[in-house]
Short mmCIF file of C-alpha atoms and ligand atoms in Angstrom, two decimals:
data_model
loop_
_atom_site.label_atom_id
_atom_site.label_comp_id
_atom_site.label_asym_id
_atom_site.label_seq_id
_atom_site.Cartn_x
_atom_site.Cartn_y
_atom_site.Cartn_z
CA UNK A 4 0.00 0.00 0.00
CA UNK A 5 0.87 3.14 -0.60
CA UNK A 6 1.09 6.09 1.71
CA UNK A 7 0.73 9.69 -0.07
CA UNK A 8 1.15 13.02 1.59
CA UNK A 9 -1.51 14.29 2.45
CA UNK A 10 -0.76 18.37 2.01
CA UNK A 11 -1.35 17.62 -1.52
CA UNK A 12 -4.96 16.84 -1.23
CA UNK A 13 -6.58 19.99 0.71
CA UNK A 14 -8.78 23.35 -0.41
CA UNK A 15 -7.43 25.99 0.10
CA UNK A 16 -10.48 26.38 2.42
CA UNK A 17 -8.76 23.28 4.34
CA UNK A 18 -5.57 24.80 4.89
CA UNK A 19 -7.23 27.45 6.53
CA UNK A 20 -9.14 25.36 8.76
CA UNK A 21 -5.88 23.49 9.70
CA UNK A 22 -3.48 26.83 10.39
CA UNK A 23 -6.34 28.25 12.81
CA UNK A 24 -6.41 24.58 14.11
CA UNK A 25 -2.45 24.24 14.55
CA UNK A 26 -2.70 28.21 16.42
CA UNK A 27 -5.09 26.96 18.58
CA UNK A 28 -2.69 23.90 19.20
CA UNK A 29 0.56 25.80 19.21
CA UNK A 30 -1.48 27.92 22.38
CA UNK A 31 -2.21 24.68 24.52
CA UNK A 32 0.58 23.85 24.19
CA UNK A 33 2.35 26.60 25.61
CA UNK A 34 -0.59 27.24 28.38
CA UNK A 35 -0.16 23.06 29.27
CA UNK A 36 3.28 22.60 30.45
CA UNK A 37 2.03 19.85 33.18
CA UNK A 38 -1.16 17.91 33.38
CA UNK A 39 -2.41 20.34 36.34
CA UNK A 40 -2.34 23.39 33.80
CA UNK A 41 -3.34 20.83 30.92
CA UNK A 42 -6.75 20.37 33.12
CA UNK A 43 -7.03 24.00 34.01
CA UNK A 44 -6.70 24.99 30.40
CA UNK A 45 -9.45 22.01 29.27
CA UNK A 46 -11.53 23.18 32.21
CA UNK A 47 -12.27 26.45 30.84
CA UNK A 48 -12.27 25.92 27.26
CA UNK A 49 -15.28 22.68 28.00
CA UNK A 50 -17.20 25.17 30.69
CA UNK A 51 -17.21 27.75 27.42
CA UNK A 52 -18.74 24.84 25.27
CA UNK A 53 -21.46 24.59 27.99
CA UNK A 54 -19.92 21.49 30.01
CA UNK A 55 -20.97 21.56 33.68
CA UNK A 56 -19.21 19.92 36.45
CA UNK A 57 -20.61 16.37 37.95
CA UNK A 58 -20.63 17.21 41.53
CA UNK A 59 -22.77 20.14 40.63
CA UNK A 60 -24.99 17.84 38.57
CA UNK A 61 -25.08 15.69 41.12
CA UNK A 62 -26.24 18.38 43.87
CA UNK A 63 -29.13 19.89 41.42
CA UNK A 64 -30.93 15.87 41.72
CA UNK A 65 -31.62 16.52 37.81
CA UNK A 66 -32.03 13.68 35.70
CA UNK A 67 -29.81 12.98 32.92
CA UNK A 68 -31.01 13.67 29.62
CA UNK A 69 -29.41 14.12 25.97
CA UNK A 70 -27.51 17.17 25.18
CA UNK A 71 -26.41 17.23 29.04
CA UNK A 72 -22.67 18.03 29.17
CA UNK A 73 -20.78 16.91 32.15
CA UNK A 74 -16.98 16.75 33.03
CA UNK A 75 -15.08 15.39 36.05
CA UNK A 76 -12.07 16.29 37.16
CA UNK A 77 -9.89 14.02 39.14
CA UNK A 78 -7.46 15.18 41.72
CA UNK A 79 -6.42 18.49 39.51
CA UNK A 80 -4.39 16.52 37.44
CA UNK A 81 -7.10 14.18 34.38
CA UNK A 82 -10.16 15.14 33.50
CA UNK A 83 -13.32 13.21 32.01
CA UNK A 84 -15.78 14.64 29.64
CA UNK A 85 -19.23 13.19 28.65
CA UNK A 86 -21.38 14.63 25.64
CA UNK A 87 -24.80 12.21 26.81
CA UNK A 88 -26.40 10.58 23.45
CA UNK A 89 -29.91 10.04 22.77
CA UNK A 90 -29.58 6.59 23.49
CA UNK A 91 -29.30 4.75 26.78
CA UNK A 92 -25.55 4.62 28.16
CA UNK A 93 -26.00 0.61 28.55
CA UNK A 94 -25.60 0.77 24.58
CA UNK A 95 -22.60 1.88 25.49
CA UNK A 96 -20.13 5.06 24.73
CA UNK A 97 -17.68 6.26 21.86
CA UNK A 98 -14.40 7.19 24.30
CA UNK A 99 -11.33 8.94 23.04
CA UNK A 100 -8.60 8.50 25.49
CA UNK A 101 -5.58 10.26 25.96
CA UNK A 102 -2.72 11.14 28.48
CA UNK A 103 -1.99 14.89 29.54
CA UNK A 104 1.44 14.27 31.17
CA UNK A 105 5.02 14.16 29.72
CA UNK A 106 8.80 12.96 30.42
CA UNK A 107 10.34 15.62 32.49
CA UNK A 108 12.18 16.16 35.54
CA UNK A 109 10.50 16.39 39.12
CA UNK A 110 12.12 17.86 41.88
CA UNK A 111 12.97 15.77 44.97
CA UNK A 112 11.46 16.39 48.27
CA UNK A 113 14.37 17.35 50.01
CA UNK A 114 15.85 19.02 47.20
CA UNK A 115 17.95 22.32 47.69
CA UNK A 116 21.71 22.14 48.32
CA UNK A 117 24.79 23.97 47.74
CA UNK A 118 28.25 22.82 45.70
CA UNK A 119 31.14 25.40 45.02
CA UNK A 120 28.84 28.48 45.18
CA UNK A 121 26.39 26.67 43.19
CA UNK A 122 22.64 26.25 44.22
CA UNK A 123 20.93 23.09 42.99
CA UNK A 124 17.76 21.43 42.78
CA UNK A 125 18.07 17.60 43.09
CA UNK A 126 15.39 16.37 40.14
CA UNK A 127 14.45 12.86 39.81
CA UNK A 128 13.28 12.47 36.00
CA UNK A 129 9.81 10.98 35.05
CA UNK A 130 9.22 8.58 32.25
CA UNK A 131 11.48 7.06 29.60
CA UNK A 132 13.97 10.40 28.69
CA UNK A 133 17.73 9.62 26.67
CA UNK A 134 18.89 11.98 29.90
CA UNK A 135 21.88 13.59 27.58
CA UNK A 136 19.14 15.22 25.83
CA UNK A 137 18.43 17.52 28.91
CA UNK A 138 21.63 19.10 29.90
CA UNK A 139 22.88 22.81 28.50
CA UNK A 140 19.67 23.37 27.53
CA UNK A 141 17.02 26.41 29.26
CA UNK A 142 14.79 24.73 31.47
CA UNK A 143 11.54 25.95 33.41
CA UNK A 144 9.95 24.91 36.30
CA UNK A 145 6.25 24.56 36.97
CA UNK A 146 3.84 23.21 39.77
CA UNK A 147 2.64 24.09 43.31
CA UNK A 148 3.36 23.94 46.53
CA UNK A 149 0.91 22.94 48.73
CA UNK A 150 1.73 24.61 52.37
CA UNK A 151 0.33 23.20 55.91
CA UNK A 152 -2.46 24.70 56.11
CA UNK A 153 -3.92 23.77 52.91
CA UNK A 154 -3.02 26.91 50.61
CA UNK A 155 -1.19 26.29 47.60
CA UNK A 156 1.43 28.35 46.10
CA UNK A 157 1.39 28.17 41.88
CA UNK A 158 4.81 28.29 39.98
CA UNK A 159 5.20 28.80 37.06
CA UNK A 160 9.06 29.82 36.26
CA UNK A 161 11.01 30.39 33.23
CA UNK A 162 8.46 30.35 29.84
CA UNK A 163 7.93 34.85 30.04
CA UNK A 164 10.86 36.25 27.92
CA UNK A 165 11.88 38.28 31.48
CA UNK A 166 11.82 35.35 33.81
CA UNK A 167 14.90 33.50 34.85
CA UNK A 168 15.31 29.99 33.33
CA UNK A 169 17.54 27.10 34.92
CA UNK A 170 19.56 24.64 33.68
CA UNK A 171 21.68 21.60 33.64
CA UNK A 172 25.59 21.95 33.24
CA UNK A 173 27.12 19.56 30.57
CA UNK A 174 31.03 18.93 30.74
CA UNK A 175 32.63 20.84 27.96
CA UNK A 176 34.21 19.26 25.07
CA UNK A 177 37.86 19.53 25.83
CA UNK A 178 37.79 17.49 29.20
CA UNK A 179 35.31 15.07 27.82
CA UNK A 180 37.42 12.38 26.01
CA UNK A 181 36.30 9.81 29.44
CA UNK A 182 32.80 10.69 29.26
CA UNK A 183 32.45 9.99 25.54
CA UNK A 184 34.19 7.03 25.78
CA UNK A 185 30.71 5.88 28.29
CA UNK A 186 27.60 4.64 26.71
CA UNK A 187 24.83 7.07 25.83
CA UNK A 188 22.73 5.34 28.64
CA UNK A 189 25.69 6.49 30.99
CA UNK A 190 27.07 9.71 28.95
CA UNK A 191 24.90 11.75 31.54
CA UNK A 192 24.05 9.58 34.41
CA UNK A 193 20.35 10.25 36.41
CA UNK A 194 22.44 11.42 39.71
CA UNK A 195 23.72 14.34 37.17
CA UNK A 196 20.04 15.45 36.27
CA UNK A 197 20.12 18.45 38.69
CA UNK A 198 19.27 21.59 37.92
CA UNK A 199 21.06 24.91 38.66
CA UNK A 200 19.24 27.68 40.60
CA UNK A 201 21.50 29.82 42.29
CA UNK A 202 25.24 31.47 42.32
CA UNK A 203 24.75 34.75 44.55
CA UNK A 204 25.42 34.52 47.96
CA UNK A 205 22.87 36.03 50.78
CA UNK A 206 24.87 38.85 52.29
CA UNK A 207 23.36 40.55 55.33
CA UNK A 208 24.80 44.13 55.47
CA UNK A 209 24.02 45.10 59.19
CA UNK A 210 26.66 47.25 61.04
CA UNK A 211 25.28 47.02 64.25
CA UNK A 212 24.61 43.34 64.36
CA UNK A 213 28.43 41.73 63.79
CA UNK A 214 27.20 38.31 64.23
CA UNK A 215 24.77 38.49 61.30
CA UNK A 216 27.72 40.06 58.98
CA UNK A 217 29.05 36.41 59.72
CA UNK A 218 29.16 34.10 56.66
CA UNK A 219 26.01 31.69 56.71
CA UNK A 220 27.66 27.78 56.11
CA UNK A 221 25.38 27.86 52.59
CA UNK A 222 25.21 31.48 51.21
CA UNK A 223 23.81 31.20 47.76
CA UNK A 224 21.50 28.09 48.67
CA UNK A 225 20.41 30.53 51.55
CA UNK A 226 20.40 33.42 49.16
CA UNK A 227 18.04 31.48 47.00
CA UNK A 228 15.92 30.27 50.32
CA UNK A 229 15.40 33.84 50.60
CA UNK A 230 13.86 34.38 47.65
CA UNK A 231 11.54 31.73 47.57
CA UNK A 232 10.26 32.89 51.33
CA UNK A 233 9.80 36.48 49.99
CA UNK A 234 7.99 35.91 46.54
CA UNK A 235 5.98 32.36 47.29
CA UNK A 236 6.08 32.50 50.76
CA UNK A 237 7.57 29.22 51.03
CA UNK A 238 9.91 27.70 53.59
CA UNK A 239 12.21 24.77 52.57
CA UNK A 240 10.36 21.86 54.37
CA UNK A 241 7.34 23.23 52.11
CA UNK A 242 9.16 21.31 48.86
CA UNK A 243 8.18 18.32 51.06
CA UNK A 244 4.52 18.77 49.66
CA UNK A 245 5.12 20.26 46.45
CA UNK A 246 5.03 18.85 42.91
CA UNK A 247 7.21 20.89 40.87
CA UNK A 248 7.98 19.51 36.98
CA UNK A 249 10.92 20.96 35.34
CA UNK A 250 10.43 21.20 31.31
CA UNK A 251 12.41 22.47 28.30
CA UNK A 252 11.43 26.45 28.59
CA UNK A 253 9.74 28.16 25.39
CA UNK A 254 6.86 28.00 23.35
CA UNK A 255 5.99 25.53 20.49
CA UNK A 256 7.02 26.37 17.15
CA UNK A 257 6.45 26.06 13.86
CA UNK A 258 9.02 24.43 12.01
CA UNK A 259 10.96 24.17 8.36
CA UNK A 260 10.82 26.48 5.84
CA UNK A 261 7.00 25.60 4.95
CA UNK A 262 6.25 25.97 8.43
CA UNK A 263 4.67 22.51 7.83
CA UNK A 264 5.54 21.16 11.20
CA UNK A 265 5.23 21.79 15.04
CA UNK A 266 8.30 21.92 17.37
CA UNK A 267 7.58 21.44 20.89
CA UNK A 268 7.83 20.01 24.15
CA UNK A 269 4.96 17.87 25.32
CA UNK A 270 3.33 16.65 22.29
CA UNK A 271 3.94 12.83 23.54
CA UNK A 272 0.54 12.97 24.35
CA UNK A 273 -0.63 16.56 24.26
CA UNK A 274 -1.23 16.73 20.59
CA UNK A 275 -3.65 13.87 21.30
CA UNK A 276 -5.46 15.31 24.47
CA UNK A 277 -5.81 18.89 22.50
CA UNK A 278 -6.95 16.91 19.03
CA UNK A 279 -9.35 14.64 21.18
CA UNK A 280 -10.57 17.55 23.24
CA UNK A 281 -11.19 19.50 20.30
CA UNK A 282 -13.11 16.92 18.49
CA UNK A 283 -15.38 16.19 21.51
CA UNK A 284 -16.18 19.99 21.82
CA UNK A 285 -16.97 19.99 18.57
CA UNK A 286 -19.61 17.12 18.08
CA UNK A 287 -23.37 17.90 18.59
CA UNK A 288 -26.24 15.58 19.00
CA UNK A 289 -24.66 12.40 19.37
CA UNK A 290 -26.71 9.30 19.17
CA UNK A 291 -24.24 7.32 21.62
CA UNK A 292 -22.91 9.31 24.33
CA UNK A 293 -19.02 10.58 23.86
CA UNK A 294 -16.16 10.51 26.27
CA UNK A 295 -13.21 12.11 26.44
CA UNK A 296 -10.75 10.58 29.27
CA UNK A 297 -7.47 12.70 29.60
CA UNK A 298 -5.35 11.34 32.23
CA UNK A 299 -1.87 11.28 33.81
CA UNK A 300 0.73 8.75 34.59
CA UNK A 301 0.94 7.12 31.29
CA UNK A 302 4.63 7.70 31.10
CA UNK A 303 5.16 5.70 34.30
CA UNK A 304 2.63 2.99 33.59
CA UNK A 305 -0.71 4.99 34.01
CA UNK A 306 -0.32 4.10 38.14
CA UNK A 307 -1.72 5.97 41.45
CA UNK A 308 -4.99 7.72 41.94
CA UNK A 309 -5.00 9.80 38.65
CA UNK A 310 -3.60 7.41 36.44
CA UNK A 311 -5.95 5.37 33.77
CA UNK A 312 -5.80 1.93 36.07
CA UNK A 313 -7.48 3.48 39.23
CA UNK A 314 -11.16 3.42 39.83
CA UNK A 315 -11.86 6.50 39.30
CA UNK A 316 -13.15 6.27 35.49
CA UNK A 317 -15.61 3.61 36.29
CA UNK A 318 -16.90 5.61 39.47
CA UNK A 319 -17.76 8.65 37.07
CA UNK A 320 -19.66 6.12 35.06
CA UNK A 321 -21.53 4.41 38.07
CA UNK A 322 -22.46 8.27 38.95
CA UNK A 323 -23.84 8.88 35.66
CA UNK A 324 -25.94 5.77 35.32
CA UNK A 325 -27.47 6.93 38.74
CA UNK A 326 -28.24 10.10 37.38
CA UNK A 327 -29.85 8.42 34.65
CA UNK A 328 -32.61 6.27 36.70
CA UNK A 329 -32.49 3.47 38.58
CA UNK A 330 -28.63 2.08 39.08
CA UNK A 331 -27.65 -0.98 38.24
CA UNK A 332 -24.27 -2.33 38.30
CA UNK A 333 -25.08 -4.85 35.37
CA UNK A 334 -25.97 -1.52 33.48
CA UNK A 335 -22.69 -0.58 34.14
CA UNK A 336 -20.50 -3.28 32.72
CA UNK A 337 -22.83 -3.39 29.77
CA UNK A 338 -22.00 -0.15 29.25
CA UNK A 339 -18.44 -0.37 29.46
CA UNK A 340 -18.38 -3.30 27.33
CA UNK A 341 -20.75 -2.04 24.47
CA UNK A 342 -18.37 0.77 23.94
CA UNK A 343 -15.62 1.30 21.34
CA UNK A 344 -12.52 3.20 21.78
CA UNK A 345 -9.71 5.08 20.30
CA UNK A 346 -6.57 4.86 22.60
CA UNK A 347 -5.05 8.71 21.50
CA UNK A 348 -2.01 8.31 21.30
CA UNK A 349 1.19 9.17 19.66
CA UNK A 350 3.50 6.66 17.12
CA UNK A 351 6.49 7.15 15.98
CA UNK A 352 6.83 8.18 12.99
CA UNK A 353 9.38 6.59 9.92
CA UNK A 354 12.98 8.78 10.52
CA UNK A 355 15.03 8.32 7.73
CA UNK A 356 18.57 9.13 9.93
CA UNK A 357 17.40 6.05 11.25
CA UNK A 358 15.50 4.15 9.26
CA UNK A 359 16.88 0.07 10.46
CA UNK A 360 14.61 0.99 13.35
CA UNK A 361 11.64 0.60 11.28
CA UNK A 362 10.38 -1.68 9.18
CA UNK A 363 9.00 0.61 5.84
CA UNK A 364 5.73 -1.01 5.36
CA UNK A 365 4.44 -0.84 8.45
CA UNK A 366 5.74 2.31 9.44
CA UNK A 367 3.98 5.75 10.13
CA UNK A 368 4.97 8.58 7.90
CA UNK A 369 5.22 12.14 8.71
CA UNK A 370 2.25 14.11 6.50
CA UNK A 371 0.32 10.54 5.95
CA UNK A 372 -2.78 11.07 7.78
CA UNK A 373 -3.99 9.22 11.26
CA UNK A 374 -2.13 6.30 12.31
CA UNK A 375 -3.65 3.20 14.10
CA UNK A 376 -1.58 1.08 16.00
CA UNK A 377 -2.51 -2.63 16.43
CA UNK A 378 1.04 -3.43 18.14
CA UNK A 379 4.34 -2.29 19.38
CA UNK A 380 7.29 -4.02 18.62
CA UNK A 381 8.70 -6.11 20.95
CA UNK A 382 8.41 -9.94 22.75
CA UNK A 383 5.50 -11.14 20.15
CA UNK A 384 3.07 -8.42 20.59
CA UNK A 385 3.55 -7.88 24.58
CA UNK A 386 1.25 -5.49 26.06
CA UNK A 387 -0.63 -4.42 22.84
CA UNK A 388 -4.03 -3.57 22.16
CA UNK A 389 -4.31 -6.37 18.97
CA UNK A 390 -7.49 -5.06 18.19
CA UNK A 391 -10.63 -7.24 16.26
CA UNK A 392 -10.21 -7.16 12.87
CA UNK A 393 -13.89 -6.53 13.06
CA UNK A 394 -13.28 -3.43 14.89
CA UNK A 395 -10.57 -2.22 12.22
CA UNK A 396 -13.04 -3.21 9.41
CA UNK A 397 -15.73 -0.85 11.10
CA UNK A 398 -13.24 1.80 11.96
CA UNK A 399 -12.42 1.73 8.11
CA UNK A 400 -15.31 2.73 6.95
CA UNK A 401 -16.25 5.35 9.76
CA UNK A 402 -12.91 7.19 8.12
CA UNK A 403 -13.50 6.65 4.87
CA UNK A 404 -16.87 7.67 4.92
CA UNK A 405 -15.84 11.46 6.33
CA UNK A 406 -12.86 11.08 4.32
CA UNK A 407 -10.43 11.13 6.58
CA UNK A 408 -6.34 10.27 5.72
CA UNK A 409 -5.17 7.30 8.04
CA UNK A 410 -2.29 5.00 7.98
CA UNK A 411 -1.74 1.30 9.88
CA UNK A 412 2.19 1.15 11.69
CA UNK A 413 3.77 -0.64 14.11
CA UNK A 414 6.19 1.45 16.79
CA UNK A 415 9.35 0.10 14.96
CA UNK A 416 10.44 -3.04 13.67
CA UNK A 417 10.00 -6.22 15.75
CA UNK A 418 11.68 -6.69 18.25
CA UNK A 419 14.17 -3.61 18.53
CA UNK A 420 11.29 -2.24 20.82
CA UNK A 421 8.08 -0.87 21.76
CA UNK A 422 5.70 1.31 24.08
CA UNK A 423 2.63 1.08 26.00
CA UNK A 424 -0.54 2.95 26.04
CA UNK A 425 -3.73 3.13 28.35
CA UNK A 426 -5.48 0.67 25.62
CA UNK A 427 -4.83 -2.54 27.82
CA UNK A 428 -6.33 -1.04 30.61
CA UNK A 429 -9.78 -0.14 29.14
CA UNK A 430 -9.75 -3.51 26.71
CA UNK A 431 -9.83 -5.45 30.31
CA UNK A 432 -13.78 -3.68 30.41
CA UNK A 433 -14.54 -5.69 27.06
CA UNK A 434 -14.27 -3.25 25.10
CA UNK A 435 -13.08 -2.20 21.75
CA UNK A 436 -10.05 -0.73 21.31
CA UNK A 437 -7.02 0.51 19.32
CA UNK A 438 -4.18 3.31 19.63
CA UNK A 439 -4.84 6.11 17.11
CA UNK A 440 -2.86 9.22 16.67
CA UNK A 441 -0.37 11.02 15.63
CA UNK A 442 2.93 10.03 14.19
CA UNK A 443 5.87 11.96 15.96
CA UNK A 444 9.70 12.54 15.07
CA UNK A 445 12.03 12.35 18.21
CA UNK A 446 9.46 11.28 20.52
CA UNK A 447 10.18 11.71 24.29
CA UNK A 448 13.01 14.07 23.60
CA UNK A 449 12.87 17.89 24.99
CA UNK A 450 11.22 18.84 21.75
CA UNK A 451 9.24 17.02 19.45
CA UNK A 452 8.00 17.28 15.86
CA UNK A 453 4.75 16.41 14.20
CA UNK A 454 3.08 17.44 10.87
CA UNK A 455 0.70 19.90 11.29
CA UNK A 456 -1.55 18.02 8.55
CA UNK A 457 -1.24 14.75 10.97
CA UNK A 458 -2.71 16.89 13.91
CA UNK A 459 -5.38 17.98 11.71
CA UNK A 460 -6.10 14.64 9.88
CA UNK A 461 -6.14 13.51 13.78
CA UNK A 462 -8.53 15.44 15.29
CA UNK A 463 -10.95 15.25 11.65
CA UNK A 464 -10.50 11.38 12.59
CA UNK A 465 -11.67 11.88 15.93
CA UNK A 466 -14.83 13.75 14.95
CA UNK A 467 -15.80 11.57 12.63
CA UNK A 468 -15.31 8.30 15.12
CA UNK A 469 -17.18 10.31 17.87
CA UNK A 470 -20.16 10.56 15.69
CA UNK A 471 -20.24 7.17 14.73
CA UNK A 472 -23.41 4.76 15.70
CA UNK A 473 -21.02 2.30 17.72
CA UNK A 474 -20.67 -1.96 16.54
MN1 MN B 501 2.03 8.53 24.84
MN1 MN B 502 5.27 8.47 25.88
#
């Protein structure tokens, strides 16, 4: 089979549509650094779209009808939306699902020290990162801080042109015969992954008070201390309940001379979330009720209370068949079984630099369209979706018919290696369900690249499968 490029094909009319699209992207992007902004962003853009939040539905005692619009959010950090269909939610729903956080550094609990006049923060990096990629490069830091008595402090350091970004230091070239010599694995080792906040000591200029001219053991880590009392109002014990992410700083950008592509942190799996998002804004007067789940954890095996395998997913579903009439919990797993989904997520896409990773048939191309992923690479299939075939067959014809570009790969060429998505975790329901996204160049680095046509062939995909009459 052949795959075209799919630039070729569109109106001018089109290629409108997709540079307003691709803005809007560009903005989330840069707005959705972590999955807590990610959900504040989605929060505002679904209550402008008329979405109301469950507890509220919940305290009104109004029965569910079609056209209701509910989201739930989940611990500040993944959100659920529900557009309810005219039809019954035992028939079940048409779920998009994707993940809204990203390989980065976090910073420790007990994090701040001080080397040679240099103030650090000790990180400890999330998800699968090639850690060379993240030294010498501007970094910013986002999160809160959550103090004692239940206030939280917001951060959000390093992405305004006048802020101050951090970094981490890289040996230079001409003492770095040993450390080239090391494996890339080792080249920059996960110990080295701290970042560098401070070099200015705290000097106390106070004639009468001789003692307090005396130098402090820690000056600059001090001097930095001091800072972060008198603009957050934190002390250092307050890192012990604070989630701070540190991410390349910047904004995304468009990229090559066509400005064809998008450059930016975070689109491993924000390009899904904002494509999926979009598309479930979008749809009207379903028949079968759509979902949009946008969660965290993914990149650390979609664990703890926000991540896709806690309960929280199917409690939001028990709540809505209450609010519907009579609960039963046999409605429930009908429900959740009945329904079809599209895992959103990303694939890599084909990189000629290094193309023995792939194998060329069953590889996703940049500018190609939608890709659906059956299987990763590695161990005979382990932990993929291997969706029905009569699933794909219907899926088909749901994209053909709204004439949407799609292509079929496989993350790489078996067994050289392979990735997980939140698929396996909703096919244990019953369900149906594959991984479809967007193909991405230098996945899981500090910046990656997709084609803006892919994000828009996406998200046309997603519309059209959300309006879709279900199996
Ligand atoms: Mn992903
Ligand atoms: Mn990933």
């Amino acid at each position: 089979m052949e795959t075209k490029n799919i630039w070729e094909n569109y109106s001018q009319k089109q290629l409108r549509e997709l540079e307003v699209f691709c803005k809007d992207y560009r903005d989330f992007l840069d707005n959705a650094k972590t999955e807590r902004e990610a959900v504040n962003v989605i929060v505002n853009l679904a209550e402008k779209s008329g979405y109301v939040e469950l507890e509220e539905v919940i305290k009104a005692g109004k029965k569910l009808k079609a056209g209701d619009k509910i989201y739930a959010v989940n611990m500040n950090k993944a959100i659920m939306l529900f557009n309810i269909g005219k039809e019954p939610l035992e028939k079940g729903m048409n779920i998009l699902g994707a993940h809204i956080d990203s390989p980065r550094m976090d910073v420790k609990s007990n994090p701040l020290y001080e080397d040679s006049s240099i103030a650090y923060l000790d990180t400890h990096y999330y998800g699968g990162i090639k850690k060379y990629q993240w030294v010498a490069t501007p970094l910013s830091l986002h999160g809160v801080v959550v103090k004692k008595d239940g206030s939280t402090i917001e951060m959000a350091i390093g992405d305004d042109e006048d802020d101050p970004v951090f970094f981490v230091s890289d040996l230079l070239i001409h003492l770095a015969a040993e450390q080239l010599d090391k494996k890339a694995a080792k080249v920059v080792e996960g110990e080295a992954l701290d970042i560098i906040v401070g070099n200015r000591p705290l000097v106390i200029k106070d004639s009468k008070d001789k003692k307090k001219e005396e130098k402090k053991k820690d000056p600059v880590k001090e001097g930095v201390l001091k800072i972060l009392k008198d603009d957050y109002g934190m002390e250092e014990e307050d890192f012990l309940s604070a989630e701070l992410e540190v991410v390349p700083a910047g904004k995304a950008r468009e990229a090559g001379f066509d400005r064809s592509m998008i450059l930016a942190y975070g689109q491993d799996d924000r390009v899904c979330a904002f494509s999926s998002l979009f598309a479930m804004l979008q749809v009207k007067d379903v028949e079968r009720t759509s979902c949009c789940i946008l969660v965290d954890k993914e990149e650390i095996g979609s664990v703890g209370a926000t991540g896709m395998t806690s309960v929280y997913f199917e409690n939001v579903i028990r709540e809505l068949m209450n609010l519907e009439g009579k609960y039963d919990e046999i409605k429930v797993r009908r429900c959740l079984s009945a329904s079809t989904m599209l895992s959103s997520d990303v694939n890599a896409a084909f990189d000629p630099s290094y193309a023995s990773a792939f194998e060329k048939k069953n590889a996703s191309f940049m500018g190609a369209g939608m890709v659906f992923s059956k299987f990763t690479g590695s161990r005979g299939k382990s932990g993929s979706n291997d969706a029905n075939a009569e699933y794909i067959a219907y899926l088909r014809k749901v994209l053909d018919d709204a004439k949407v570009a799609y292509q079929f790969a496989e993350l790489g060429k078996v067994d050289v290696g392979g990735g997980g998505t939140i698929a396996y975790i909703m096919a244990k329901y019953g369900m149906n369900v594959i991984d479809a996204g967007v193909a991405v160049l230098n996945m899981h680095a500090p910046y990656e690249a997709t084609s803006k046509a892919d994000v828009y062939e996406t998200m046309r995909g997603y519309i059209a499968f959300l309006n879709a009459a279900g199996m």
